[in-house]
Amino acid sequence: MGAEYRFLDEWRLPVDVERVYDLISRPLEYPRWWGRVFVAAEGDGGEAAPGKKVTVKARGFLPYHIRFSLTCLETDRPYRIHSKLDGDFEGTGTWLLQADEAGTHVQLDWRPSVNKAGVKQLSPVLRPLFRANHNWTMRRGEESALRVLDGASG
């Protein structure tokens, strides 16, 4: 068993929930807009749908890469995408989107068990640093989503 984590991340995006869903439901395109984190992706294109799988290579500010696959298990457009993680991460990730007066409230419930050699063994000691690394990646994602969605509306 790997080192288990749970992250509950939130973004506030001042755009329509459908546009946000269109962006985050296509993990094959993550390197295009979230490139500081997702450096490569291969697999099934288009919108998330049960059975579709994308394998990604990702990084944070720490000097290592993580490789894992996202296999879509369930969707409820435009409110939910639930995926299984395999590879250096195993577990689940669920995007939850809710329209509100300010645009879209986005929540990612990320529950990885880390299997990557080194990271797994160092988790008991370096857990706060690994959490900071995850938080850095999510801030880059929110900044990038705001930039690309703002550019698409202008």
Coordinates of C-alpha atoms in Angstrom, one line a residue:
M1 CA 0.0 0.0 0.0
G2 CA 1.2 3.5 -0.8
A3 CA 1.3 6.6 1.3
E4 CA -2.3 7.8 1.5
Y5 CA -3.3 11.4 1.1
R6 CA -6.6 13.4 0.8
F7 CA -6.7 16.8 -0.8
L8 CA -9.8 18.9 -1.0
D9 CA -9.1 21.8 -3.4
E10 CA -11.4 24.7 -4.4
W11 CA -11.3 27.1 -7.3
R12 CA -13.6 30.1 -7.9
L13 CA -13.9 30.8 -11.7
P14 CA -16.0 33.7 -12.8
V15 CA -17.4 31.9 -15.9
D16 CA -20.3 29.6 -16.7
V17 CA -20.2 26.1 -15.3
E18 CA -20.5 24.6 -18.9
R19 CA -17.4 26.3 -20.0
V20 CA -15.5 25.2 -16.9
Y21 CA -16.7 21.6 -17.4
D22 CA -15.6 21.7 -21.1
L23 CA -12.1 22.7 -19.9
I24 CA -11.5 20.2 -17.0
S25 CA -13.3 17.3 -18.6
R26 CA -10.6 16.9 -21.3
P27 CA -7.4 15.7 -19.4
L28 CA -5.7 14.9 -22.7
E29 CA -5.6 18.7 -23.2
Y30 CA -4.2 19.5 -19.7
P31 CA -0.7 20.1 -21.0
R32 CA -2.0 22.8 -23.4
W33 CA -3.4 25.0 -20.6
W34 CA -1.9 23.6 -17.4
G35 CA 1.5 23.0 -18.8
R36 CA 3.6 24.0 -15.8
V37 CA 2.2 20.9 -14.1
F38 CA 1.0 18.5 -16.8
V39 CA 4.0 18.1 -19.1
A40 CA 2.6 15.2 -21.2
A41 CA -0.7 13.3 -21.8
E42 CA -1.7 10.5 -24.1
G43 CA -4.9 8.5 -24.5
D44 CA -8.6 9.1 -25.2
G45 CA -9.4 12.5 -26.5
G46 CA -12.6 14.5 -26.1
E47 CA -14.9 15.0 -23.1
A48 CA -14.7 12.6 -20.1
A49 CA -16.9 9.6 -20.4
P50 CA -17.0 6.3 -18.5
G51 CA -14.2 4.1 -19.7
K52 CA -12.1 6.8 -21.3
K53 CA -8.5 6.8 -20.1
V54 CA -5.7 9.3 -20.2
T55 CA -2.1 8.7 -19.0
V56 CA -0.3 11.9 -17.8
K57 CA 3.1 12.9 -16.7
A58 CA 3.0 15.7 -14.1
R59 CA 5.3 17.7 -11.9
G60 CA 5.2 20.2 -9.1
F61 CA 8.0 22.4 -7.7
L62 CA 9.9 19.4 -6.3
P63 CA 12.4 17.7 -8.6
Y64 CA 10.5 14.6 -9.7
H65 CA 7.7 13.6 -12.1
I66 CA 4.6 11.5 -11.4
R67 CA 3.1 9.3 -14.1
F68 CA -0.5 8.1 -13.6
S69 CA -3.6 7.2 -15.5
L70 CA -7.0 8.8 -15.1
T71 CA -9.8 6.4 -16.0
C72 CA -13.3 8.0 -16.0
L73 CA -15.8 6.0 -14.0
E74 CA -18.8 8.4 -13.9
T75 CA -19.9 11.7 -15.2
D76 CA -22.8 14.0 -14.6
R77 CA -22.4 16.9 -17.1
P78 CA -21.7 19.7 -16.1
Y79 CA -21.4 18.9 -12.4
R80 CA -19.3 15.9 -11.7
I81 CA -16.4 13.8 -13.1
H82 CA -15.3 10.8 -11.0
S83 CA -12.0 9.0 -12.1
K84 CA -9.9 6.1 -10.9
L85 CA -6.1 6.7 -10.6
D86 CA -3.4 4.1 -11.5
G87 CA 0.4 4.2 -11.7
D88 CA 2.5 6.4 -9.4
F89 CA -0.8 7.4 -7.9
E90 CA -3.7 4.9 -7.1
G91 CA -7.0 6.0 -5.8
T92 CA -9.7 8.4 -6.9
G93 CA -10.2 11.9 -8.0
T94 CA -13.6 13.7 -8.3
W95 CA -14.3 17.1 -9.8
L96 CA -17.4 18.7 -8.5
L97 CA -18.7 21.9 -10.2
Q98 CA -21.5 24.2 -8.9
A99 CA -22.9 27.2 -10.6
D100 CA -23.4 30.3 -8.4
E101 CA -23.9 34.0 -8.7
A102 CA -20.2 34.6 -9.2
G103 CA -19.7 31.9 -11.9
T104 CA -18.5 28.4 -10.9
H105 CA -17.3 26.9 -7.7
V106 CA -15.0 24.0 -8.5
Q107 CA -13.9 21.4 -6.0
L108 CA -11.5 18.6 -6.5
D109 CA -11.6 15.7 -4.0
W110 CA -8.3 14.0 -4.7
R111 CA -7.5 10.8 -2.8
P112 CA -4.2 9.3 -4.0
S113 CA -2.2 6.6 -2.5
V114 CA 1.4 7.3 -3.7
N115 CA 3.4 4.4 -5.0
K116 CA 6.3 6.3 -6.5
A117 CA 9.6 5.0 -5.1
G118 CA 11.2 7.6 -2.9
V119 CA 8.1 9.7 -2.5
K120 CA 6.3 6.8 -0.8
Q121 CA 9.2 6.1 1.6
L122 CA 9.7 9.8 2.4
S123 CA 6.0 10.6 3.0
P124 CA 6.1 10.0 6.8
V125 CA 8.8 12.7 7.1
L126 CA 8.1 15.0 4.2
R127 CA 4.3 14.9 4.1
P128 CA 4.0 18.7 4.7
L129 CA 6.4 19.4 1.8
F130 CA 4.5 17.0 -0.5
R131 CA 1.2 18.8 0.5
A132 CA 2.8 22.1 -0.4
N133 CA 3.9 20.6 -3.7
H134 CA 0.3 19.6 -4.4
N135 CA -1.0 23.0 -3.4
W136 CA 1.4 24.6 -5.8
T137 CA 0.1 22.5 -8.7
M138 CA -3.5 23.4 -7.9
R139 CA -2.7 27.1 -7.7
R140 CA -1.1 26.8 -11.2
G141 CA -4.2 25.1 -12.4
E142 CA -6.6 27.8 -11.1
E143 CA -4.4 30.6 -12.5
S144 CA -4.2 28.8 -15.9
A145 CA -7.9 28.1 -16.0
L146 CA -8.7 31.7 -15.3
R147 CA -6.3 32.8 -18.0
V148 CA -7.5 30.5 -20.7
L149 CA -11.2 30.9 -19.8
D150 CA -10.8 34.7 -19.7
G151 CA -9.0 34.7 -23.0
A152 CA -11.8 32.5 -24.5
S153 CA -14.5 35.0 -23.4
G154 CA -12.6 38.1 -24.8

